[in-house]
mmCIF file of C-alpha atoms in Angstrom:
data_model
loop_
_atom_site.group_PDB
_atom_site.id
_atom_site.type_symbol
_atom_site.label_atom_id
_atom_site.label_comp_id
_atom_site.label_asym_id
_atom_site.label_seq_id
_atom_site.Cartn_x
_atom_site.Cartn_y
_atom_site.Cartn_z
ATOM 1 C CA PRO A 27 -59.009 -53.862 11.391
ATOM 2 C CA ASN A 28 -55.778 -52.181 10.538
ATOM 3 C CA ALA A 29 -55.078 -48.887 12.319
ATOM 4 C CA PRO A 30 -54.980 -45.826 10.021
ATOM 5 C CA PRO A 31 -51.472 -44.624 9.141
ATOM 6 C CA THR A 32 -50.082 -41.908 11.322
ATOM 7 C CA SER A 33 -48.418 -38.744 10.070
ATOM 8 C CA PRO A 34 -44.665 -38.552 10.653
ATOM 9 C CA ALA A 35 -43.730 -36.590 13.731
ATOM 10 C CA ALA A 36 -42.565 -33.037 13.101
ATOM 11 C CA PRO A 37 -38.821 -32.597 13.655
ATOM 12 C CA ALA A 38 -37.909 -31.223 17.034
ATOM 13 C CA LYS A 39 -36.970 -27.573 17.056
ATOM 14 C CA ALA A 40 -33.308 -26.829 17.722
ATOM 15 C CA PRO A 41 -32.754 -25.208 21.102
ATOM 16 C CA ALA A 42 -32.336 -21.466 20.921
ATOM 17 C CA ALA A 43 -28.732 -20.286 20.934
ATOM 18 C CA PRO A 44 -27.727 -18.807 24.290
ATOM 19 C CA ALA A 45 -27.588 -15.032 24.369
ATOM 20 C CA PRO A 46 -24.017 -13.691 24.174
ATOM 21 C CA ALA A 47 -22.547 -12.667 27.480
ATOM 22 C CA PRO A 48 -22.174 -8.912 27.918
ATOM 23 C CA VAL A 49 -18.705 -7.612 27.124
ATOM 24 C CA LYS A 50 -16.983 -6.232 30.171
ATOM 25 C CA ASP A 51 -15.125 -2.973 30.051
ATOM 26 C CA ALA A 52 -11.433 -3.593 29.342
ATOM 27 C CA ALA A 53 -8.987 -2.666 32.035
ATOM 28 C CA GLN A 54 -7.264 0.631 31.445
ATOM 29 C CA PRO A 55 -3.478 1.115 31.597
ATOM 30 C CA ALA A 56 -1.932 2.637 34.675
ATOM 31 C CA ASN A 57 -1.492 5.976 32.950
ATOM 32 C CA GLY A 58 -5.257 6.246 32.496
ATOM 33 C CA GLY A 59 -5.170 6.298 28.681
ATOM 34 C CA ALA A 60 -5.990 3.497 26.251
ATOM 35 C CA GLN A 61 -6.063 3.306 22.496
ATOM 36 C CA THR A 62 -9.610 2.266 21.678
ATOM 37 C CA GLN A 63 -10.598 -0.433 19.213
ATOM 38 C CA PRO A 64 -14.090 -1.375 17.996
ATOM 39 C CA ASP A 65 -15.646 -4.369 19.799
ATOM 40 C CA ALA A 66 -16.106 -7.114 17.175
ATOM 41 C CA THR A 67 -18.698 -8.921 19.334
ATOM 42 C CA ALA A 68 -21.110 -6.011 19.560
ATOM 43 C CA GLY A 69 -22.272 -5.779 15.952
ATOM 44 C CA ALA A 70 -25.501 -7.827 16.006
ATOM 45 C CA PRO A 71 -28.639 -5.782 15.199
ATOM 46 C CA LYS A 72 -30.950 -5.146 18.136
ATOM 47 C CA ALA A 73 -34.634 -6.036 18.117
ATOM 48 C CA GLY A 74 -36.621 -3.346 16.345
ATOM 49 C CA PHE A 75 -33.594 -2.044 14.430
ATOM 50 C CA VAL A 76 -34.668 -0.509 11.106
ATOM 51 C CA PRO A 77 -31.916 0.000 8.495
ATOM 52 C CA GLY A 78 -31.808 3.603 7.256
ATOM 53 C CA ALA A 79 -33.779 5.001 10.185
ATOM 54 C CA LYS A 80 -32.211 7.961 12.033
ATOM 55 C CA LEU A 81 -30.946 6.868 15.422
ATOM 56 C CA PRO A 82 -31.041 9.059 18.545
ATOM 57 C CA GLU A 83 -27.872 10.663 19.900
ATOM 58 C CA ALA A 84 -26.121 9.482 23.052
ATOM 59 C CA ILE A 85 -22.839 11.404 22.684
ATOM 60 C CA LYS A 86 -22.138 15.113 23.067
ATOM 61 C CA LEU A 87 -18.856 16.593 21.814
ATOM 62 C CA GLU A 88 -17.353 20.038 22.373
ATOM 63 C CA LYS A 89 -17.061 20.510 18.604
ATOM 64 C CA ASN A 90 -17.025 18.434 15.447
ATOM 65 C CA GLN A 91 -14.020 20.051 13.759
ATOM 66 C CA HIS A 92 -10.490 21.023 14.769
ATOM 67 C CA ASP A 93 -7.764 22.684 12.694
ATOM 68 C CA TRP A 94 -4.120 22.499 13.770
ATOM 69 C CA GLY A 95 -3.187 25.119 11.173
ATOM 70 C CA VAL A 96 0.276 25.080 9.592
ATOM 71 C CA ILE A 97 2.544 22.476 11.207
ATOM 72 C CA SER A 98 5.959 20.923 10.569
ATOM 73 C CA ASP A 99 6.371 17.283 9.604
ATOM 74 C CA GLN A 100 8.862 16.713 12.436
ATOM 75 C CA LYS A 101 6.618 16.518 15.496
ATOM 76 C CA PRO A 102 3.199 14.928 16.277
ATOM 77 C CA VAL A 103 0.333 17.210 17.313
ATOM 78 C CA ASP A 104 -2.498 16.477 19.780
ATOM 79 C CA TYR A 105 -6.139 17.458 20.074
ATOM 80 C CA ASP A 106 -7.734 17.046 23.520
ATOM 81 C CA PHE A 107 -11.503 16.905 23.821
ATOM 82 C CA THR A 108 -14.289 15.504 25.985
ATOM 83 C CA VAL A 109 -17.096 13.027 25.340
ATOM 84 C CA THR A 110 -20.323 13.220 27.384
ATOM 85 C CA ASN A 111 -23.042 10.579 27.685
ATOM 86 C CA ILE A 112 -26.378 12.377 27.189
ATOM 87 C CA ALA A 113 -28.427 9.139 27.098
ATOM 88 C CA GLU A 114 -30.530 7.876 29.998
ATOM 89 C CA GLU A 115 -28.557 4.633 30.262
ATOM 90 C CA THR A 116 -24.955 3.491 30.616
ATOM 91 C CA ILE A 117 -23.080 3.243 27.306
ATOM 92 C CA LYS A 118 -19.741 1.872 26.122
ATOM 93 C CA ILE A 119 -17.906 3.885 23.455
ATOM 94 C CA SER A 120 -15.004 3.338 21.083
ATOM 95 C CA ILE A 121 -13.059 5.830 18.965
ATOM 96 C CA GLY A 122 -11.658 4.992 15.545
ATOM 97 C CA ALA A 123 -9.574 7.011 13.076
ATOM 98 C CA SER A 124 -9.639 7.157 9.281
ATOM 99 C CA CYS A 125 -5.850 6.801 9.024
ATOM 100 C CA GLY A 126 -3.124 4.937 10.869
ATOM 101 C CA CYS A 127 -1.252 8.235 11.250
ATOM 102 C CA THR A 128 -3.930 9.360 13.734
ATOM 103 C CA VAL A 129 -4.163 7.529 17.074
ATOM 104 C CA PRO A 130 -7.226 8.087 19.304
ATOM 105 C CA MET A 131 -7.123 7.611 23.083
ATOM 106 C CA VAL A 132 -9.970 7.659 25.608
ATOM 107 C CA GLU A 133 -9.650 7.851 29.380
ATOM 108 C CA LYS A 134 -12.800 5.847 30.088
ATOM 109 C CA SER A 135 -14.916 3.828 27.677
ATOM 110 C CA VAL A 136 -17.945 3.004 29.907
ATOM 111 C CA LEU A 137 -19.984 6.105 30.781
ATOM 112 C CA ALA A 138 -22.960 6.410 33.119
ATOM 113 C CA PRO A 139 -25.778 8.826 32.199
ATOM 114 C CA GLY A 140 -24.429 12.403 32.278
ATOM 115 C CA GLU A 141 -20.812 11.261 32.751
ATOM 116 C CA THR A 142 -17.950 12.929 30.822
ATOM 117 C CA THR A 143 -14.560 11.482 29.887
ATOM 118 C CA LYS A 144 -11.402 12.945 28.416
ATOM 119 C CA ALA A 145 -10.172 11.866 24.994
ATOM 120 C CA GLN A 146 -7.258 12.704 22.724
ATOM 121 C CA ALA A 147 -6.229 12.345 19.074
ATOM 122 C CA ARG A 148 -2.546 12.367 18.108
ATOM 123 C CA PHE A 149 -1.617 13.015 14.461
ATOM 124 C CA ASN A 150 1.867 12.103 13.208
ATOM 125 C CA PRO A 151 2.680 14.213 10.118
ATOM 126 C CA LYS A 152 5.928 12.393 9.294
ATOM 127 C CA GLY A 153 6.205 11.714 5.572
ATOM 128 C CA ARG A 154 3.278 14.005 4.721
ATOM 129 C CA ASN A 155 3.024 17.375 3.030
ATOM 130 C CA GLY A 156 0.246 19.813 2.167
ATOM 131 C CA THR A 157 -3.411 19.796 3.248
ATOM 132 C CA GLN A 158 -4.390 16.889 5.512
ATOM 133 C CA THR A 159 -7.900 15.826 6.560
ATOM 134 C CA LYS A 160 -8.503 13.006 9.055
ATOM 135 C CA THR A 161 -11.721 11.859 10.716
ATOM 136 C CA LEU A 162 -12.413 10.467 14.184
ATOM 137 C CA THR A 163 -15.558 8.369 14.638
ATOM 138 C CA ILE A 164 -17.006 7.913 18.135
ATOM 139 C CA THR A 165 -19.309 4.892 18.226
ATOM 140 C CA VAL A 166 -21.594 3.533 20.951
ATOM 141 C CA GLN A 167 -20.625 -0.145 21.094
ATOM 142 C CA GLU A 168 -23.072 -1.058 23.866
ATOM 143 C CA PRO A 169 -25.993 -1.060 23.475
ATOM 144 C CA ALA A 170 -25.218 -1.921 19.854
ATOM 145 C CA GLN A 171 -26.798 -0.039 16.915
ATOM 146 C CA LYS A 172 -29.080 1.963 19.136
ATOM 147 C CA TYR A 173 -27.405 5.378 18.904
ATOM 148 C CA THR A 174 -25.938 7.345 16.020
ATOM 149 C CA PRO A 175 -22.132 7.700 15.829
ATOM 150 C CA GLN A 176 -20.488 11.120 16.099
ATOM 151 C CA SER A 177 -17.427 12.369 14.198
ATOM 152 C CA VAL A 178 -14.670 14.947 14.520
ATOM 153 C CA VAL A 179 -12.876 16.225 11.414
ATOM 154 C CA LEU A 180 -9.201 17.082 11.990
ATOM 155 C CA THR A 181 -7.385 19.298 9.476
ATOM 156 C CA SER A 182 -3.904 20.719 9.087
ATOM 157 C CA THR A 183 -1.429 22.023 6.521
ATOM 158 C CA VAL A 184 1.878 20.182 6.762
ATOM 159 C CA LYS A 185 5.041 21.946 5.610
ATOM 160 C CA ALA A 186 7.634 19.213 5.233
ATOM 161 C CA LEU A 187 11.255 20.272 5.620
ATOM 162 C CA THR A 188 12.133 18.225 2.533
ATOM 163 C CA THR A 189 9.866 16.902 -0.206
ATOM 164 C CA ILE A 190 10.338 14.679 -3.259
ATOM 165 C CA GLU A 191 8.185 14.974 -6.358
ATOM 166 C CA PRO A 192 7.244 12.464 -7.598
ATOM 167 C CA ALA A 193 7.957 9.965 -4.800
ATOM 168 C CA LYS A 194 7.543 7.048 -7.236
ATOM 169 C CA VAL A 195 8.831 6.826 -10.802
ATOM 170 C CA HIS A 196 7.702 4.268 -13.416
ATOM 171 C CA LEU A 197 9.196 3.828 -16.882
ATOM 172 C CA PRO A 198 6.980 1.697 -19.166
ATOM 173 C CA GLU A 199 8.331 -0.407 -22.053
ATOM 174 C CA VAL A 200 12.024 0.424 -21.886
ATOM 175 C CA ASP A 201 13.943 -1.155 -24.805
ATOM 176 C CA HIS A 202 16.792 -3.076 -23.201
ATOM 177 C CA ARG A 203 19.093 -2.101 -26.080
ATOM 178 C CA ASN A 204 18.621 1.634 -25.484
ATOM 179 C CA GLY A 205 17.754 2.153 -21.809
ATOM 180 C CA ALA A 206 15.720 5.169 -20.668
ATOM 181 C CA THR A 207 15.885 8.213 -18.412
ATOM 182 C CA SER A 208 13.571 10.105 -16.070
ATOM 183 C CA LYS A 209 13.913 12.532 -13.165
ATOM 184 C CA PHE A 210 12.497 13.743 -9.866
ATOM 185 C CA THR A 211 12.920 16.942 -7.847
ATOM 186 C CA VAL A 212 13.979 17.332 -4.212
ATOM 187 C CA THR A 213 12.899 20.540 -2.437
ATOM 188 C CA GLY A 214 14.391 21.717 0.862
ATOM 189 C CA ARG A 215 13.412 24.605 3.157
ATOM 190 C CA MET A 216 16.704 24.857 5.064
ATOM 191 C CA ASP A 217 19.151 27.644 4.148
ATOM 192 C CA GLY A 218 22.058 26.143 2.192
ATOM 193 C CA PHE A 219 20.090 22.977 1.455
ATOM 194 C CA ALA A 220 21.903 20.388 -0.700
ATOM 195 C CA ILE A 221 21.870 16.678 -1.552
ATOM 196 C CA LEU A 222 24.797 14.669 -0.218
ATOM 197 C CA SER A 223 24.156 11.354 -2.007
ATOM 198 C CA VAL A 224 21.645 9.249 -3.941
ATOM 199 C CA GLU A 225 22.243 5.504 -3.668
ATOM 200 C CA SER A 226 20.551 2.705 -5.648
ATOM 201 C CA ASN A 227 20.070 -0.895 -4.527
ATOM 202 C CA ASN A 228 19.866 -2.134 -8.145
ATOM 203 C CA PRO A 229 22.755 -1.793 -10.624
ATOM 204 C CA SER A 230 20.278 -1.502 -13.520
ATOM 205 C CA VAL A 231 19.102 1.876 -12.154
ATOM 206 C CA VAL A 232 21.557 4.683 -11.475
ATOM 207 C CA ALA A 233 21.079 8.328 -10.457
ATOM 208 C CA LYS A 234 23.009 11.578 -10.444
ATOM 209 C CA PHE A 235 22.040 14.961 -8.975
ATOM 210 C CA GLY A 236 22.793 18.566 -9.805
ATOM 211 C CA GLU A 237 23.387 21.728 -7.815
ATOM 212 C CA PRO A 238 20.600 23.321 -5.714
ATOM 213 C CA GLN A 239 18.676 26.165 -7.337
ATOM 214 C CA ALA A 240 17.117 28.905 -5.213
ATOM 215 C CA THR A 241 13.456 29.646 -5.920
ATOM 216 C CA GLU A 242 10.196 30.663 -4.210
ATOM 217 C CA VAL A 243 7.105 28.584 -3.474
ATOM 218 C CA ASP A 244 4.034 30.482 -2.209
ATOM 219 C CA GLY A 245 6.304 33.364 -1.217
ATOM 220 C CA GLU A 246 8.729 31.155 0.708
ATOM 221 C CA LYS A 247 12.383 30.785 -0.306
ATOM 222 C CA VAL A 248 13.356 27.174 -0.948
ATOM 223 C CA SER A 249 16.055 25.211 -2.779
ATOM 224 C CA LYS A 250 15.328 22.658 -5.510
ATOM 225 C CA VAL A 251 17.635 19.916 -6.766
ATOM 226 C CA GLU A 252 16.908 17.789 -9.839
ATOM 227 C CA VAL A 253 17.903 14.123 -9.772
ATOM 228 C CA ASP A 254 18.340 12.307 -13.095
ATOM 229 C CA ILE A 255 17.468 8.608 -13.235
ATOM 230 C CA GLU A 256 18.829 6.211 -15.842
ATOM 231 C CA VAL A 257 17.777 2.652 -16.573
ATOM 232 C CA VAL A 258 21.016 1.374 -18.106
ATOM 233 C CA LYS A 259 21.387 -0.308 -21.478
ATOM 234 C CA GLY A 260 21.442 -4.078 -21.363
ATOM 235 C CA ALA A 261 19.135 -4.423 -18.328
ATOM 236 C CA ASP A 262 17.474 -7.834 -18.044
ATOM 237 C CA ILE A 263 14.152 -8.108 -19.879
ATOM 238 C CA GLY A 264 11.285 -8.123 -17.403
ATOM 239 C CA ASP A 265 10.262 -5.968 -14.450
ATOM 240 C CA VAL A 266 13.007 -3.983 -12.738
ATOM 241 C CA VAL A 267 12.451 -2.438 -9.298
ATOM 242 C CA ALA A 268 14.947 -0.250 -7.461
ATOM 243 C CA GLN A 269 14.942 1.879 -4.329
ATOM 244 C CA LEU A 270 16.918 5.104 -4.424
ATOM 245 C CA THR A 271 17.911 6.539 -1.042
ATOM 246 C CA VAL A 272 18.325 10.328 -0.951
ATOM 247 C CA LYS A 273 20.489 11.785 1.812
ATOM 248 C CA THR A 274 20.610 15.567 2.376
ATOM 249 C CA ASN A 275 22.586 17.949 4.573
ATOM 250 C CA ASP A 276 19.524 18.641 6.758
ATOM 251 C CA ASP A 277 20.247 16.529 9.859
ATOM 252 C CA ARG A 278 16.618 16.792 10.961
ATOM 253 C CA VAL A 279 15.470 14.764 7.961
ATOM 254 C CA GLU A 280 16.090 11.031 7.693
ATOM 255 C CA PRO A 281 17.287 9.558 4.351
ATOM 256 C CA MET A 282 14.279 9.410 2.025
ATOM 257 C CA PRO A 283 13.371 6.525 -0.314
ATOM 258 C CA VAL A 284 12.270 6.892 -3.938
ATOM 259 C CA MET A 285 10.832 3.810 -5.643
ATOM 260 C CA VAL A 286 11.723 3.314 -9.316
ATOM 261 C CA SER A 287 10.168 0.626 -11.502
ATOM 262 C CA ALA A 288 10.658 -0.120 -15.174
ATOM 263 C CA GLN A 289 9.270 -2.593 -17.676
ATOM 264 C CA ILE A 290 12.251 -3.758 -19.716
ATOM 265 C CA VAL A 291 11.275 -5.146 -23.119
ATOM 266 C CA GLY A 292 12.961 -6.580 -26.164
ATOM 267 C CA THR A 293 11.841 -8.159 -29.421
ATOM 268 C CA ALA A 294 10.832 -11.339 -27.588
ATOM 269 C CA ARG A 295 7.945 -10.970 -25.148
ATOM 270 C CA ALA A 296 5.908 -13.084 -22.746
ATOM 271 C CA ASN A 297 2.139 -12.935 -22.332
ATOM 272 C CA PRO A 298 1.316 -12.717 -19.497
ATOM 273 C CA ALA A 299 4.517 -11.098 -18.300
ATOM 274 C CA ASN A 300 3.920 -12.536 -14.800
ATOM 275 C CA ALA A 301 2.558 -16.064 -14.375
ATOM 276 C CA PHE A 302 0.116 -16.747 -11.542
ATOM 277 C CA LEU A 303 -0.452 -20.223 -10.142
ATOM 278 C CA ARG A 304 -4.204 -20.649 -9.785
ATOM 279 C CA VAL A 305 -3.950 -23.300 -7.082
ATOM 280 C CA PHE A 306 -3.998 -22.165 -3.477
ATOM 281 C CA THR A 307 -4.013 -25.361 -1.372
ATOM 282 C CA PRO A 308 -0.945 -27.279 -0.103
ATOM 283 C CA GLY A 309 0.228 -30.430 -1.907
ATOM 284 C CA THR A 310 -1.870 -29.800 -5.024
ATOM 285 C CA ALA A 311 -0.813 -30.269 -8.645
ATOM 286 C CA PHE A 312 -0.982 -27.202 -10.889
ATOM 287 C CA SER A 313 -0.080 -25.989 -14.348
ATOM 288 C CA THR A 314 0.043 -22.602 -16.012
ATOM 289 C CA GLN A 315 0.879 -21.467 -19.523
ATOM 290 C CA VAL A 316 2.676 -18.469 -21.014
ATOM 291 C CA ARG A 317 2.816 -17.502 -24.692
ATOM 292 C CA ILE A 318 6.177 -16.281 -25.994
ATOM 293 C CA ASP A 319 6.331 -14.445 -29.313
ATOM 294 C CA SER A 320 8.234 -11.675 -31.087
ATOM 295 C CA ARG A 321 7.079 -8.110 -31.514
ATOM 296 C CA ASN A 322 8.028 -8.073 -35.213
ATOM 297 C CA GLY A 323 6.296 -11.394 -35.993
ATOM 298 C CA THR A 324 9.431 -13.252 -37.093
ATOM 299 C CA ALA A 325 10.119 -16.899 -36.272
ATOM 300 C CA PHE A 326 12.656 -17.732 -33.565
ATOM 301 C CA LYS A 327 13.862 -20.598 -31.409
ATOM 302 C CA VAL A 328 13.829 -21.194 -27.671
ATOM 303 C CA ARG A 329 17.315 -22.329 -26.724
ATOM 304 C CA SER A 330 16.714 -23.262 -23.103
ATOM 305 C CA VAL A 331 14.304 -22.981 -20.191
ATOM 306 C CA GLU A 332 15.437 -22.852 -16.562
ATOM 307 C CA VAL A 333 13.189 -22.648 -13.482
ATOM 308 C CA ASP A 334 14.597 -20.832 -10.464
ATOM 309 C CA SER A 335 12.501 -21.663 -7.392
ATOM 310 C CA ARG A 336 12.326 -23.820 -4.277
ATOM 311 C CA ASP A 337 13.136 -27.531 -4.502
ATOM 312 C CA ASP A 338 9.952 -28.981 -2.963
ATOM 313 C CA MET A 339 7.554 -28.144 -5.831
ATOM 314 C CA SER A 340 8.550 -30.865 -8.387
ATOM 315 C CA LEU A 341 8.634 -28.202 -11.094
ATOM 316 C CA ALA A 342 8.701 -29.205 -14.764
ATOM 317 C CA SER A 343 8.538 -27.144 -17.940
ATOM 318 C CA ASP A 344 7.666 -27.811 -21.570
ATOM 319 C CA VAL A 345 7.827 -25.621 -24.702
ATOM 320 C CA VAL A 346 5.817 -26.243 -27.887
ATOM 321 C CA ALA A 347 6.388 -24.151 -31.036
ATOM 322 C CA GLY A 348 3.464 -22.844 -33.092
ATOM 323 C CA GLU A 349 3.066 -21.397 -36.603
ATOM 324 C CA GLY A 350 6.534 -22.406 -37.686
ATOM 325 C CA GLY A 351 8.205 -20.881 -34.635
ATOM 326 C CA LYS A 352 6.465 -17.491 -34.675
ATOM 327 C CA TYR A 353 5.309 -18.194 -31.126
ATOM 328 C CA HIS A 354 5.978 -20.783 -28.422
ATOM 329 C CA THR A 355 3.723 -22.026 -25.612
ATOM 330 C CA LEU A 356 5.531 -22.510 -22.320
ATOM 331 C CA THR A 357 3.878 -24.798 -19.767
ATOM 332 C CA LEU A 358 5.011 -24.787 -16.138
ATOM 333 C CA ALA A 359 3.723 -27.610 -13.929
ATOM 334 C CA GLY A 360 4.399 -28.726 -10.411
ATOM 335 C CA VAL A 361 2.944 -29.409 -6.971
ATOM 336 C CA THR A 362 2.394 -26.733 -4.345
ATOM 337 C CA PRO A 363 4.404 -27.131 -1.106
ATOM 338 C CA ALA A 364 2.985 -29.201 1.716
ATOM 339 C CA THR A 365 2.837 -26.181 4.034
ATOM 340 C CA ALA A 366 0.963 -22.916 3.605
ATOM 341 C CA GLY A 367 2.823 -19.731 2.716
ATOM 342 C CA TYR A 368 3.846 -17.475 -0.149
ATOM 343 C CA VAL A 369 5.817 -19.057 -2.988
ATOM 344 C CA GLN A 370 7.572 -17.387 -5.889
ATOM 345 C CA GLY A 371 10.117 -18.112 -8.551
ATOM 346 C CA THR A 372 11.318 -17.205 -12.030
ATOM 347 C CA VAL A 373 11.247 -18.995 -15.360
ATOM 348 C CA ILE A 374 14.322 -18.004 -17.375
ATOM 349 C CA VAL A 375 13.800 -18.448 -21.125
ATOM 350 C CA GLU A 376 16.780 -18.037 -23.468
ATOM 351 C CA THR A 377 15.922 -17.371 -27.139
ATOM 352 C CA ASP A 378 17.896 -16.713 -30.331
ATOM 353 C CA VAL A 379 16.038 -13.430 -30.943
ATOM 354 C CA ASP A 380 18.396 -10.552 -31.860
ATOM 355 C CA GLY A 381 21.443 -12.633 -31.056
ATOM 356 C CA GLY A 382 20.101 -14.084 -27.803
ATOM 357 C CA GLU A 383 17.424 -12.293 -25.762
ATOM 358 C CA THR A 384 16.588 -13.799 -22.382
ATOM 359 C CA LEU A 385 13.146 -13.456 -20.774
ATOM 360 C CA ARG A 386 12.671 -13.642 -17.023
ATOM 361 C CA ILE A 387 9.059 -14.591 -16.204
ATOM 362 C CA PRO A 388 8.163 -14.355 -12.488
ATOM 363 C CA PHE A 389 5.508 -16.640 -10.994
ATOM 364 C CA SER A 390 3.900 -16.599 -7.566
ATOM 365 C CA ALA A 391 1.071 -17.995 -5.455
ATOM 366 C CA SER A 392 -0.301 -17.664 -1.939
ATOM 367 C CA ILE A 393 -0.809 -21.157 -0.480
ATOM 368 C CA ARG A 394 -3.470 -21.410 2.216
ATOM 369 C CA ASN A 395 -4.735 -24.328 4.265
ATOM 370 C CA PRO A 396 -8.067 -25.584 2.846
ATOM 371 C CA SER A 397 -11.395 -25.331 4.610
ATOM 372 C CA PRO A 398 -12.520 -28.569 6.332
ATOM 373 C CA GLY A 399 -14.048 -31.009 3.857
ATOM 374 C CA ARG A 400 -12.726 -29.243 0.757
ATOM 375 C CA PRO A 401 -10.975 -31.561 -1.741
ATOM 376 C CA THR A 402 -7.307 -30.844 -2.398
ATOM 377 C CA GLY A 403 -6.363 -33.252 -5.202
ATOM 378 C CA PRO A 404 -5.276 -32.278 -8.721
ATOM 379 C CA VAL A 405 -7.913 -30.950 -11.095
ATOM 380 C CA PRO A 406 -8.588 -33.584 -13.797
ATOM 381 C CA GLY A 407 -7.018 -32.626 -17.115
ATOM 382 C CA THR A 408 -4.459 -30.184 -15.703
ATOM 383 C CA LEU A 409 -0.804 -30.842 -16.410
ATOM 384 C CA VAL A 410 1.233 -32.455 -13.642
ATOM 385 C CA PRO A 411 4.939 -33.323 -13.435
ATOM 386 C CA ASN A 412 5.915 -36.449 -15.384
ATOM 387 C CA PRO A 413 7.340 -39.162 -13.087
ATOM 388 C CA THR A 414 10.090 -39.679 -15.678
ATOM 389 C CA LYS A 415 12.833 -37.183 -14.869
ATOM 390 C CA GLY A 416 13.291 -34.583 -17.612
ATOM 391 C CA ALA A 417 10.121 -35.626 -19.479
ATOM 392 C CA PRO A 418 7.415 -33.050 -20.317
ATOM 393 C CA ALA A 419 4.408 -32.564 -18.051
ATOM 394 C CA VAL A 420 1.396 -34.846 -18.540
ATOM 395 C CA PRO A 421 -2.362 -34.408 -17.880
ATOM 396 C CA ALA A 422 -3.649 -35.388 -14.445
ATOM 397 C CA PRO A 423 -5.798 -38.560 -14.603
ATOM 398 C CA VAL A 424 -9.560 -38.346 -14.537
ATOM 399 C CA PRO A 425 -10.832 -40.361 -11.561
ATOM 400 C CA THR A 426 -12.936 -43.444 -12.449
ATOM 401 C CA PRO A 427 -16.331 -43.441 -10.722
ATOM 402 C CA THR A 428 -16.868 -46.406 -8.423
ATOM 403 C CA LYS A 429 -20.033 -48.482 -8.400
ATOM 404 C CA PRO A 430 -22.182 -48.332 -5.283
#
């Protein structure tokens, strides 16, 4: 007789992953101090860990708040404190700060039960003014997630020798035929304070400053100088960015930057104003479209289109008019570079609007190497460069399925 069928054997269980090796304490510099960084390998939950449950304390601090009071912006300040292990086992600690302007240091990161170590926080107030609040967080890295972190709040009031208000200026929708103006104020605490120069790195943005005016702020005598900004008539349509550099007669203060941005518009406009390439892998075909129309709804012509970018992207452009020339659809197609990196360029569109307005449409993309196994070919139906030089872009072919 035939033997009864047997059930298939159960699949063998995968061997358990080896437990991670304990992280050894990093060697300390010769001066005994080391900037601490969280250990990325010590974040796995421990057995019995319950999210939301209050963890016991393993760290004792002298205090949880320190105020430096009123300080200048010219010199860093320090806060020295101690950290004590009050647990019944050896722990490894790290100290992090809420801001890059505050640097924590610890003399020793591995502490035996009852052991105390020295620590320090250094705050650099350069470029800051007014009330400042920073937080240190002391975390037990080993054993992981067993003890509650502790924190120290650091406060101060910074009195900068020179301040600029506002530090950034933006002018929206500036008509290129008229230009626009704005201003900012420079305040100095030094007796006889004055501005020596304000320089611009963009000819479309110019600045001029007046004489210092004596005044009082919170009972303190200061000098204020107003700086007038002008976005000149005839600036190119599109986004304009300039950096103004303010130099004063206070030798203790370095030249200070002021960022100025403006959106220059005309009758012709592009939507979107900045084109983004939605392909992120090397050597991949892409296309993107921009609508160009007029703010007053009148018909117009596109005289020419020029693409200013790198030569290895096989860029091609095409313009199709709609509604009798009331709007035009611009298509930009190409192939991303063979190597990863950031790419950018500008599409320059010349129209006959108002005697010849020119639009400058930036485009950009961040090209990254694909994950293993991810396809990188062109998306079917997207526009790709036409192999015939000067011809408009054409749709990418749809692959034909093969029979098994």
